[in-house]
mmCIF file of C-alpha atoms and ligand atoms in Angstrom:
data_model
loop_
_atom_site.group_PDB
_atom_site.id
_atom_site.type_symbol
_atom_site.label_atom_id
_atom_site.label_comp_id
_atom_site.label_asym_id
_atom_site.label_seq_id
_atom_site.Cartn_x
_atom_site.Cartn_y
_atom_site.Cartn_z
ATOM 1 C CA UNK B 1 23.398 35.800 -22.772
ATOM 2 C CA UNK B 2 21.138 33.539 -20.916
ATOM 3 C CA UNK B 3 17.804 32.391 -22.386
ATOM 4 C CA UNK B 4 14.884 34.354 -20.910
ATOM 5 C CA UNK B 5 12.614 30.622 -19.277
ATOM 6 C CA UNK B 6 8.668 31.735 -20.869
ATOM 7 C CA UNK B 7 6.266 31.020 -18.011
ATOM 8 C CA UNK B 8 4.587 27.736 -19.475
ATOM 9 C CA UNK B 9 7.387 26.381 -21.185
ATOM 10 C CA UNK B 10 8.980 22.600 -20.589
ATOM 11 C CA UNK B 11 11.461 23.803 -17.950
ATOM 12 C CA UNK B 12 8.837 26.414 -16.486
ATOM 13 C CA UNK B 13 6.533 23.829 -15.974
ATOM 14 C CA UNK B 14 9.229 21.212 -14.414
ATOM 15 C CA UNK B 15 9.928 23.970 -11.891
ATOM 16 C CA UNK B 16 6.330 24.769 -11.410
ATOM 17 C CA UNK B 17 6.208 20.351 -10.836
ATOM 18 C CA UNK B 18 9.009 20.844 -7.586
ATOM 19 C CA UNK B 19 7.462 23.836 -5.737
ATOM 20 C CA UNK B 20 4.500 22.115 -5.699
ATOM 21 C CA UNK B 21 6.177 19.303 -4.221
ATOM 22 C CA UNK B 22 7.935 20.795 -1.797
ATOM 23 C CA UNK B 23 5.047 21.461 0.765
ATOM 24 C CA UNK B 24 4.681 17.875 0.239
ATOM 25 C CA UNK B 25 8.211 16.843 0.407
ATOM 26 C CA UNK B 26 8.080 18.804 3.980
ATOM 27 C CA UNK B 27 5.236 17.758 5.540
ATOM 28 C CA UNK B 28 5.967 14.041 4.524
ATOM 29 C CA UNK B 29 9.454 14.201 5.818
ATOM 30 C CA UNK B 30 10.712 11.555 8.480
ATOM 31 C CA UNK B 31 7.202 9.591 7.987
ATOM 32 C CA UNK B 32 5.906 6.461 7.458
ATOM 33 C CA UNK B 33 3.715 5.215 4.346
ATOM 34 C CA UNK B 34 2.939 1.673 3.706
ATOM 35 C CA UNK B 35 2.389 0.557 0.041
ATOM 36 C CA UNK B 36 0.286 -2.147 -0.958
ATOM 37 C CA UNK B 37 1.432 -3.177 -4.453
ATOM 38 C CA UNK B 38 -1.366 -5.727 -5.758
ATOM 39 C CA UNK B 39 -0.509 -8.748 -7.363
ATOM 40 C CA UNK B 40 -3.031 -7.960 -10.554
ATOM 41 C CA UNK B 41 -0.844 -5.105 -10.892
ATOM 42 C CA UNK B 42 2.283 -6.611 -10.347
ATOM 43 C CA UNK B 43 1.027 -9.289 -13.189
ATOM 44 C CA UNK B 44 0.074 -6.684 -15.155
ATOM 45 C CA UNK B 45 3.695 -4.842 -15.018
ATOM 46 C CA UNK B 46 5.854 -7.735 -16.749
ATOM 47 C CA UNK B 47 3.787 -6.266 -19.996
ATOM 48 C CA UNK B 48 5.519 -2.863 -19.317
ATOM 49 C CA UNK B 49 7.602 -1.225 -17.228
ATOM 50 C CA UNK B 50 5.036 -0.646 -14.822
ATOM 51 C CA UNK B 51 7.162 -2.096 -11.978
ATOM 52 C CA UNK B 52 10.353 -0.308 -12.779
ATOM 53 C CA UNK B 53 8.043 3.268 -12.592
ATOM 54 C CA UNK B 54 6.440 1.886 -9.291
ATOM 55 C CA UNK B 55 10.043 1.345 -8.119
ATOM 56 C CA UNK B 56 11.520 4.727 -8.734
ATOM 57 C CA UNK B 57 8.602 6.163 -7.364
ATOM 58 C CA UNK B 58 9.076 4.216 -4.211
ATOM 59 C CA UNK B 59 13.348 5.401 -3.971
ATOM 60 C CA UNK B 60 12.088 8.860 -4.981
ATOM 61 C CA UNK B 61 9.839 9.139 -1.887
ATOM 62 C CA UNK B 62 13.211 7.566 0.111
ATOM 63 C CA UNK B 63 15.382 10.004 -1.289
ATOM 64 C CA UNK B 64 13.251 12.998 0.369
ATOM 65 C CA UNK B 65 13.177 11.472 3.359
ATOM 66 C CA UNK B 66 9.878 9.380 3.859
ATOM 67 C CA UNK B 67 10.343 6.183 4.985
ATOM 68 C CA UNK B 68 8.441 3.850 2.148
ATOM 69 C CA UNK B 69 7.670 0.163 3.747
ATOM 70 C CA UNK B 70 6.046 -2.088 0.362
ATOM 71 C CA UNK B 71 3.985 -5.110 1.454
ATOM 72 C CA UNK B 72 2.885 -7.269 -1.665
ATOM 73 C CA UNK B 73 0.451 -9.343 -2.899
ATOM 74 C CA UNK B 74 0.918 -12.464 -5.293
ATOM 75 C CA UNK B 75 -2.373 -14.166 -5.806
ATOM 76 C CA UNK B 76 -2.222 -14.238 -9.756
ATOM 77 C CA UNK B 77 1.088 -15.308 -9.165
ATOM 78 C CA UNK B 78 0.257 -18.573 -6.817
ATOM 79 C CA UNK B 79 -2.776 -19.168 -9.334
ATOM 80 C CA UNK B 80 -0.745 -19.379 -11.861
ATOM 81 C CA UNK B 81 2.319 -21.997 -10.458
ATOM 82 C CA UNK B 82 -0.733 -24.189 -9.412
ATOM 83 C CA UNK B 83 -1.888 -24.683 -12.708
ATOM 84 C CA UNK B 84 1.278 -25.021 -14.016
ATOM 85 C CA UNK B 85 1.989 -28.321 -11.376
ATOM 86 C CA UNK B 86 -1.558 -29.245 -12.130
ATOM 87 C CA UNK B 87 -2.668 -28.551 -8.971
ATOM 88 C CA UNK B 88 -6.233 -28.223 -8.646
ATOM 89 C CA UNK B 89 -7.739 -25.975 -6.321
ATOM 90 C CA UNK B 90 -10.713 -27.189 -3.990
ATOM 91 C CA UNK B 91 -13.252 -24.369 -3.147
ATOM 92 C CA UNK B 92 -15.573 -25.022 -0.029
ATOM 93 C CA UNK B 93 -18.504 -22.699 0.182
ATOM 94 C CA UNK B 94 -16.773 -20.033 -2.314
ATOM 95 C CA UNK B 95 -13.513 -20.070 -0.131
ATOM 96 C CA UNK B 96 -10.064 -21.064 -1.754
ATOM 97 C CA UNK B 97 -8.715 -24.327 0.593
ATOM 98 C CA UNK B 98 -4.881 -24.289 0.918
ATOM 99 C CA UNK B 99 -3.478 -27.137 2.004
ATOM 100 C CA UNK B 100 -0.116 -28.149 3.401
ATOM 101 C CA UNK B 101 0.852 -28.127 -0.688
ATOM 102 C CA UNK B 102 -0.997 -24.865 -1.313
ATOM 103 C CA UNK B 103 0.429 -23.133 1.288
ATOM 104 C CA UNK B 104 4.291 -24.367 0.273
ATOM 105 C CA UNK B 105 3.658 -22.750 -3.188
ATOM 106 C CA UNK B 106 2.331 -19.754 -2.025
ATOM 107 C CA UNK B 107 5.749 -19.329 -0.140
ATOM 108 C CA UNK B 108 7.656 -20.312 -2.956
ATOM 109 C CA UNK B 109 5.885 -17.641 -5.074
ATOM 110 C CA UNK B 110 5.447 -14.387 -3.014
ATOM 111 C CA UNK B 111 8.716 -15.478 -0.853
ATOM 112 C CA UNK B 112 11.084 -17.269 -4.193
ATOM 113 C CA UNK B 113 9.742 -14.905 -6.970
ATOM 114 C CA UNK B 114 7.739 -12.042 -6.377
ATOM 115 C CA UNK B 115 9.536 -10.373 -3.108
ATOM 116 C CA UNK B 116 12.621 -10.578 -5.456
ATOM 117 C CA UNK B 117 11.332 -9.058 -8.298
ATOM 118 C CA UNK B 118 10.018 -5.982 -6.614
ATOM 119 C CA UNK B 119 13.242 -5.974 -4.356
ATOM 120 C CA UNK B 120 15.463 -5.961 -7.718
ATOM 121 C CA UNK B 121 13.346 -3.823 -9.008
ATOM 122 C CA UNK B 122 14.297 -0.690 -6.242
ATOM 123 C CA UNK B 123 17.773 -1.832 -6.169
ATOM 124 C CA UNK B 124 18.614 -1.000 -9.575
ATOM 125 C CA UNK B 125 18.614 2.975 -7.472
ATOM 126 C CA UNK B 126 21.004 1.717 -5.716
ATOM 127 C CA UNK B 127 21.474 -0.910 -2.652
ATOM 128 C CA UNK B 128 18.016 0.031 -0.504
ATOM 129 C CA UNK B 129 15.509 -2.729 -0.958
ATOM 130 C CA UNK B 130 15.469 -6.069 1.951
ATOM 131 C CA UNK B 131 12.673 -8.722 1.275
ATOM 132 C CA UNK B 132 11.247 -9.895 4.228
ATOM 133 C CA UNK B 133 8.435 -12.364 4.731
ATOM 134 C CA UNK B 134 6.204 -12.297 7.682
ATOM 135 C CA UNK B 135 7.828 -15.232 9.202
ATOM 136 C CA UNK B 136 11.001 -13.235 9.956
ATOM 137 C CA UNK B 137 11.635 -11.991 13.429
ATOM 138 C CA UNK B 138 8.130 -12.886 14.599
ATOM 139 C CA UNK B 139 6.635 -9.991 12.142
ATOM 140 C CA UNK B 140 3.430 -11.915 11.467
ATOM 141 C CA UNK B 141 2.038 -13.671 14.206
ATOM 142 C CA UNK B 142 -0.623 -15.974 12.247
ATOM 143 C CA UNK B 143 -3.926 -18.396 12.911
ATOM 144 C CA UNK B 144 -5.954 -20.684 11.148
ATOM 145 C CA UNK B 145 -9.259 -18.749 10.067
ATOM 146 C CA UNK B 146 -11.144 -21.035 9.696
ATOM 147 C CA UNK B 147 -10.788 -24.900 10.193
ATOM 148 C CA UNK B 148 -12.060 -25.725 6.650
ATOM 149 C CA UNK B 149 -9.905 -23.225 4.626
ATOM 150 C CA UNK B 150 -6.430 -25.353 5.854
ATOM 151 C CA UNK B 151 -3.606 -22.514 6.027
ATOM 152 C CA UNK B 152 -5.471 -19.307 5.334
ATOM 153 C CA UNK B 153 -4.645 -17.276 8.018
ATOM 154 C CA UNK B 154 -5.365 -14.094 9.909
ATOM 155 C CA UNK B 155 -3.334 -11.748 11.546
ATOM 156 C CA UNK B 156 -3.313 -12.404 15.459
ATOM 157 C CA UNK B 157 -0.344 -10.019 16.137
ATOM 158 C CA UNK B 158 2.723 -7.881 14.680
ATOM 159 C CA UNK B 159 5.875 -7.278 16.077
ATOM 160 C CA UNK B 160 6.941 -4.404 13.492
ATOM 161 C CA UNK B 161 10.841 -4.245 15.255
ATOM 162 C CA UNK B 162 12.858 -5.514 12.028
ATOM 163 C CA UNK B 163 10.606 -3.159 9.628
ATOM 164 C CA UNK B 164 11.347 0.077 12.136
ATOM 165 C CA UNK B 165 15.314 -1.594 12.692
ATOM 166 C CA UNK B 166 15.307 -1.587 8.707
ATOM 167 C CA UNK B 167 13.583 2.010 8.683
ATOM 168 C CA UNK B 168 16.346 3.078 10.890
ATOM 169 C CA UNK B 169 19.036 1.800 8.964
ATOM 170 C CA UNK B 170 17.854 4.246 5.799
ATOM 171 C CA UNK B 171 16.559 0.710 4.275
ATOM 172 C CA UNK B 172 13.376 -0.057 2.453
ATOM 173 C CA UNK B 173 11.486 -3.287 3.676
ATOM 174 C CA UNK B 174 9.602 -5.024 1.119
ATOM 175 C CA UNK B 175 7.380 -7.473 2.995
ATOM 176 C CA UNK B 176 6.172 -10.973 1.759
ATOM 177 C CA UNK B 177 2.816 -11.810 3.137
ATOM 178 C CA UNK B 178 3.630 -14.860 4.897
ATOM 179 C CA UNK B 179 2.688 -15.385 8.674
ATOM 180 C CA UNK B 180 3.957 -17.871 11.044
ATOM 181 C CA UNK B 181 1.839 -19.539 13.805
ATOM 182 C CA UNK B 182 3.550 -20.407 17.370
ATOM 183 C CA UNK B 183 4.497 -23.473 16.324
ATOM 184 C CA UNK B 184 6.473 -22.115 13.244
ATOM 185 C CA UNK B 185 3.400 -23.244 10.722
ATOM 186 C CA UNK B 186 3.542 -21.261 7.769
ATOM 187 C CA UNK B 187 -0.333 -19.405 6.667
ATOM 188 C CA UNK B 188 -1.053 -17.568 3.459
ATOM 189 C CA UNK B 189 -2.840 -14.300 4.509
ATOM 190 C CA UNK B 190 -4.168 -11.843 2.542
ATOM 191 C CA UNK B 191 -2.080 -8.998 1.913
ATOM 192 C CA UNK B 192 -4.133 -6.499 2.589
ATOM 193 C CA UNK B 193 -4.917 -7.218 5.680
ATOM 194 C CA UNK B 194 -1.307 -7.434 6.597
ATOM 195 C CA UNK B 195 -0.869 -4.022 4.915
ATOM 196 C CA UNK B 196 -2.924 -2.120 7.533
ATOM 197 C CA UNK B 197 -1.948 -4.330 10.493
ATOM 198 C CA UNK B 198 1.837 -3.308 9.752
ATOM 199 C CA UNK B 199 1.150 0.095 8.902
ATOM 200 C CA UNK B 200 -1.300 0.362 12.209
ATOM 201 C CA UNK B 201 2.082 -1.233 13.625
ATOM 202 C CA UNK B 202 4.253 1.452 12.982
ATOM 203 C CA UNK B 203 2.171 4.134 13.578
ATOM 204 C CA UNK B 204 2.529 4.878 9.633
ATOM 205 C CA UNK B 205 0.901 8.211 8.367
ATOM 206 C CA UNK B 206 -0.240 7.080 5.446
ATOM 207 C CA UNK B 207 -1.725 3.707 3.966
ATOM 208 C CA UNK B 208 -2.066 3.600 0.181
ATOM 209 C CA UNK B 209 -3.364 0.454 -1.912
ATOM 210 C CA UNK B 210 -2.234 0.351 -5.622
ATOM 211 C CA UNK B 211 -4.411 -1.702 -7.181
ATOM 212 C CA UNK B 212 -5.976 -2.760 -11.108
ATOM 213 C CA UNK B 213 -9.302 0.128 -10.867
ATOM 214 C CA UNK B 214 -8.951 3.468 -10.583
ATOM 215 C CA UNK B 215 -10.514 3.814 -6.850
ATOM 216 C CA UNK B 216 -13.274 2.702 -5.319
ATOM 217 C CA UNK B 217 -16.759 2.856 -7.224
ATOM 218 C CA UNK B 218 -20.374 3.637 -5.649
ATOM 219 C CA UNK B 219 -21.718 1.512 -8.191
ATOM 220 C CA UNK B 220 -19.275 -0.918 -9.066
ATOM 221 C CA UNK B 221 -19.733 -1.576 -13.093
ATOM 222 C CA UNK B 222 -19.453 2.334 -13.374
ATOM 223 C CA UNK B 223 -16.608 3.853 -13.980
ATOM 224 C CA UNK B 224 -17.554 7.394 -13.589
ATOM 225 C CA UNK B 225 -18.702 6.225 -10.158
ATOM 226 C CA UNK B 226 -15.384 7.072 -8.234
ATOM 227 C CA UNK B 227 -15.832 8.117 -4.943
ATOM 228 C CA UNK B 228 -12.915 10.455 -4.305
ATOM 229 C CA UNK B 229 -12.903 11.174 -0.332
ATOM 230 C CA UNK B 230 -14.770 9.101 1.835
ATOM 231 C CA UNK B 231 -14.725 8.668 5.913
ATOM 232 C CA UNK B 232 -14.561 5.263 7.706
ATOM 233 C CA UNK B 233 -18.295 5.834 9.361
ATOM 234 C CA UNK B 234 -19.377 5.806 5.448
ATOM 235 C CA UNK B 235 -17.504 2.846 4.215
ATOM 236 C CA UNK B 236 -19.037 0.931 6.966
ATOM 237 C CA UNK B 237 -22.541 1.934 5.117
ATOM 238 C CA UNK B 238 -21.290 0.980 1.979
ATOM 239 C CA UNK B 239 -19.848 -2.554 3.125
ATOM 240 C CA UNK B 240 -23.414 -3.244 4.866
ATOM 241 C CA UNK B 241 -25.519 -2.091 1.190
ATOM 242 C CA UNK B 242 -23.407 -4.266 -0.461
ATOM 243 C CA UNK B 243 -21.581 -2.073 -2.648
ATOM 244 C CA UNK B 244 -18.533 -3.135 -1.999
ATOM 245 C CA UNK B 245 -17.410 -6.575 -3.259
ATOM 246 C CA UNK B 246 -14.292 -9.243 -3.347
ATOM 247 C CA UNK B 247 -11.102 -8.163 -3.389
ATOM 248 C CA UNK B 248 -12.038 -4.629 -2.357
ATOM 249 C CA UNK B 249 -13.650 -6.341 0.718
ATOM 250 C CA UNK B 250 -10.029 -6.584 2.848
ATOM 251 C CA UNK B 251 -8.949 -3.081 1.531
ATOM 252 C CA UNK B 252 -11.730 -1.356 2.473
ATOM 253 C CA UNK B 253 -11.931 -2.943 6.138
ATOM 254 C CA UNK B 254 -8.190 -2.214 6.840
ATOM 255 C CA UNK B 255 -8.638 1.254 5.551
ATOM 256 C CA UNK B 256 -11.564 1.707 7.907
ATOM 257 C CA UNK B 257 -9.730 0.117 10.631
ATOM 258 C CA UNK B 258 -6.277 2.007 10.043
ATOM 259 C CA UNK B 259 -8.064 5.404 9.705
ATOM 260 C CA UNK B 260 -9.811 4.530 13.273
ATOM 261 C CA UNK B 261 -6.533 3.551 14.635
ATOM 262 C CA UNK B 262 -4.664 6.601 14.163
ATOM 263 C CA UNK B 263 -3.087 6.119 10.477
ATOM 264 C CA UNK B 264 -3.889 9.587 8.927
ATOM 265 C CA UNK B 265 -4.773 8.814 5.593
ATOM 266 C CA UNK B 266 -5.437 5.483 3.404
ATOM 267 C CA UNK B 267 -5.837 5.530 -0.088
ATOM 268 C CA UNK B 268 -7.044 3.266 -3.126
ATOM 269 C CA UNK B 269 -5.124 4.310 -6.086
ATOM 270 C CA UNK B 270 -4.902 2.762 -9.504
ATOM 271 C CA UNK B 271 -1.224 0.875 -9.590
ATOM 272 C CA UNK B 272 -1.643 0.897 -13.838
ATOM 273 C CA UNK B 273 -1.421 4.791 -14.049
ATOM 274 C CA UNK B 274 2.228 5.264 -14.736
ATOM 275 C CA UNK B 275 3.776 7.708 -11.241
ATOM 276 C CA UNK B 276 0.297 7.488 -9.293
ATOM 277 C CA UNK B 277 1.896 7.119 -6.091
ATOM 278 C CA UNK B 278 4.172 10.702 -7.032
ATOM 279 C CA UNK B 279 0.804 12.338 -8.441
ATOM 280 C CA UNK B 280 -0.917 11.062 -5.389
ATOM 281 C CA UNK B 281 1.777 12.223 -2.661
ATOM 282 C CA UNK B 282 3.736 14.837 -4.227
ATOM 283 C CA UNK B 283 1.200 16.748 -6.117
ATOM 284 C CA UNK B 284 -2.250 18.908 -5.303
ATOM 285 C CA UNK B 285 -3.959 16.980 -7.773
ATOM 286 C CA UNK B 286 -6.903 14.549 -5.918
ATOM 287 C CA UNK B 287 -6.311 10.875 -7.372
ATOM 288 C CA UNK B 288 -8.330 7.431 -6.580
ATOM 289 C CA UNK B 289 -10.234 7.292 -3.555
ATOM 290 C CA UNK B 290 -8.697 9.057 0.059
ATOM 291 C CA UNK B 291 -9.922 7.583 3.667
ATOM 292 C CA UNK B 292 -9.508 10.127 6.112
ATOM 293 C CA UNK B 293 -11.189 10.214 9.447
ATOM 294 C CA UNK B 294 -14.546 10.994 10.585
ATOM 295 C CA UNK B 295 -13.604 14.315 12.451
ATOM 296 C CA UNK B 296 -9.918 15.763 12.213
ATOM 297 C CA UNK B 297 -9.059 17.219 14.803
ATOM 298 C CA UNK B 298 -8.841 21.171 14.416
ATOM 299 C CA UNK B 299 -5.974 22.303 12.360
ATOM 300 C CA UNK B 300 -4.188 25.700 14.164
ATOM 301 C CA UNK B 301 -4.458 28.180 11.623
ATOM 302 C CA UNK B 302 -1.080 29.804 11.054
ATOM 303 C CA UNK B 303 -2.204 33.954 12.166
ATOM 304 C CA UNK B 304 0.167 36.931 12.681
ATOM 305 C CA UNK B 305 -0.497 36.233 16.463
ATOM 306 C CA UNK B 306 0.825 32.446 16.249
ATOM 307 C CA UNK B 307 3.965 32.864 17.977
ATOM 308 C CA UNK B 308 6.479 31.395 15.654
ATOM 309 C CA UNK B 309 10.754 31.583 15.453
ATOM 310 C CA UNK B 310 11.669 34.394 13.216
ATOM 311 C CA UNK B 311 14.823 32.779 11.903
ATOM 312 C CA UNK B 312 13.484 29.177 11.367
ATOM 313 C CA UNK B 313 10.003 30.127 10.372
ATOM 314 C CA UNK B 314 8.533 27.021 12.976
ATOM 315 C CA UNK B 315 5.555 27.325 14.288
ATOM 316 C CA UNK B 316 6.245 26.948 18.135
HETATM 317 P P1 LIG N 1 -5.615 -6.605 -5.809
HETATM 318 O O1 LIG N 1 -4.670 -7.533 -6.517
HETATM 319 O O2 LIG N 1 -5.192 -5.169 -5.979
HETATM 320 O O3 LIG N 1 -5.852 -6.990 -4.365
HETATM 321 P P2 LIG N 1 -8.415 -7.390 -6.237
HETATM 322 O O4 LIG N 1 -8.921 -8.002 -7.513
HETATM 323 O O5 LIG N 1 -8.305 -8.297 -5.055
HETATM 324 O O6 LIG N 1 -7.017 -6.676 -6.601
HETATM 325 O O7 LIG N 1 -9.372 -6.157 -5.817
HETATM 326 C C1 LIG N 1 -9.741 -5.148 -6.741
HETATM 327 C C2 LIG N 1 -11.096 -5.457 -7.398
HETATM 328 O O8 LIG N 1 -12.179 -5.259 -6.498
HETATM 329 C C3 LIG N 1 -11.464 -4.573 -8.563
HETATM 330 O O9 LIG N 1 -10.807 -4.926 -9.759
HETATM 331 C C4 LIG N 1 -12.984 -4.741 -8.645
HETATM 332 O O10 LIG N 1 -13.327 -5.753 -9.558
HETATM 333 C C5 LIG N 1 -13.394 -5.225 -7.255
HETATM 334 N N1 LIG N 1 -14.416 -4.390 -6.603
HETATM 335 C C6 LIG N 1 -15.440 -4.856 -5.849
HETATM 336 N N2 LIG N 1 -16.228 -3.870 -5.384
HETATM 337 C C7 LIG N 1 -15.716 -2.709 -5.859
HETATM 338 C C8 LIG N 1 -16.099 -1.320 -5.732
HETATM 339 N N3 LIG N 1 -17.167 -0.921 -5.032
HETATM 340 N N4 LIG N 1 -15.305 -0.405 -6.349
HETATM 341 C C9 LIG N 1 -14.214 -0.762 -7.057
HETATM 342 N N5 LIG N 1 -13.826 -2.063 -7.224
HETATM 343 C C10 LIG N 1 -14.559 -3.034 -6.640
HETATM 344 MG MG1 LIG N 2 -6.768 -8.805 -3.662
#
């Protein structure tokens, strides 16, 4: 005789896990979410196997049909090969200079080591993962920010065709923040920034930032100071008082900007919680902070007078 399954027990509550997915799994199906995996967290993950859970995660949303693009971040990374040549970094007014030297090493890092690490890391699930850099098929379309800074560059345009030829193709792009001026210069730009340009790009429906806190903070030495949902008209308060600092400064201003540009959701989510992308996508459960816009349009609400197709069950 078959064992009776008691509501609450381990294989009740794994089959409680996958219905609640599945509205998820639905909804999500056939779109577009651009993760931002931070470099802190990245340099955090070769003390666990924080990288290998990111990267299921990522071929587990591919294997229900989203279409996952990762665009990474290095910074720890380039720190840390500069010190190692003895290469000394020259600030000027706060700002991090990168020379023609700097901005070689910086390639060699987020192009050499860490866009291969993360791409190994998916393609242990099987052959899915292509590193990219920005510099490849015109992606990144770079220019000098400011003359001062040498090679730091900004975003001046993206031409997203290999991600959505990739996409097509049932691939996972894994993009190396590298951009590429006219004149085939190589910049360094900061990876968030390219996050929400690409994922403005391609239209994506979702924007998510894994990073080293667990969301953003109202005050920003509390923890218990998470703000959970927040709208672009209030983080543009909060960037003017000052409450939001650093490296939260980029993520926050291509959330806002993303969120105005049609992207339907961004989100800053803690990259050190083990699954928080799953618990975060395929779950009910509220996690770090969300972005969504201003005023959503009015949702149709499903009624016994919405015409719909009695054998598909599609709203029509
Ligand atoms: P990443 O590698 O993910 O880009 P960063 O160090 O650049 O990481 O950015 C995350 C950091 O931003 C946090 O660790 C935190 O110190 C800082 N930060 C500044 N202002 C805030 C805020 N209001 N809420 C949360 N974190 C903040
Ligand atoms: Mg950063």
């Amino acid at each position: 005789m078959i064992d009776q399954i008691a509501p609450g027990s381990t294989p009740a509550l794994k089959a409680d896990v996958l219905v609640e997915a599945l509205p998820y799994i639905r909804r999500f199906a056939g779109k577009t979410v651009v993760v931002k995996y931070g470099g802190n967290a990245l340099a955090g993950a070769s003390e666990g196997d924080a990288l290998a859970l990111f990267a299921q995660d990522i071929v587990l949303m591919h294997a229900v049909g989203m279409r996952p693009v990762v665009v990474h971040g290095g910074g720890p990374q380039i720190s840390d090969l500069m010190k190692r040549l003895g290469k000394v970094t020259e600030f000027r007014n706060g700002l991090r200079v990168t020379d023609a030297e700097t901005v070689d090493i910086a390639r060699m890092v987020l192009v050499g080591q860490v866009n291969p690490q993360l791409v190994a890391a998916i393609n242990v699930h099987g052959p899915l993962a292509v590193g990219v850099s920005g510099a490849d098929a015109g992606l990144i379309v770079a220019a000098p920010r400011h003359p001062e800074l040498g090679f730091v560059g900004d975003v001046t345009d993206v031409n997203p065709t290999i991600v959505n030829r990739l996409l097509n193709e049932e691939l996972i792009p894994v993009i190396a923040t590298i951009g590429s001026d006219l004149s085939g210069q190589a910049y360094n730009i900061n990876a968030d920034t390219v996050a929400g340009a690409i994922a403005e790009a391609l239209g994506a429906e979702k924007l998510v930032y894994l990073t080293d806190i667990e969301g953003l903070r109202r005050v920003v030495d509390d923890p218990t100071s998470l703000i959970r949902q927040t709208t672009p008209d209030e983080l543009d308060a909060l960037m003017a008082n000052g409450t939001i600092n650093g490296g939260m400064i980029p993520k926050v201003e291509s959330c806002v900007h993303a969120v105005r540009s049609g992207v339907g959701r961004s989100h800053i989510l803690d990259g050190r919680i083990p699954h928080v992308l799953l618990l975060e996508v395929f779950t009910d459960a509220g996690i770090g902070t969300m972005v969504k816009p201003n005023t959503e349009p009015a949702t149709t609400p499903f009624s016994a007078t919405t015409p719909f197709s009695a054998t598909t069950g599609a709203l029509l």
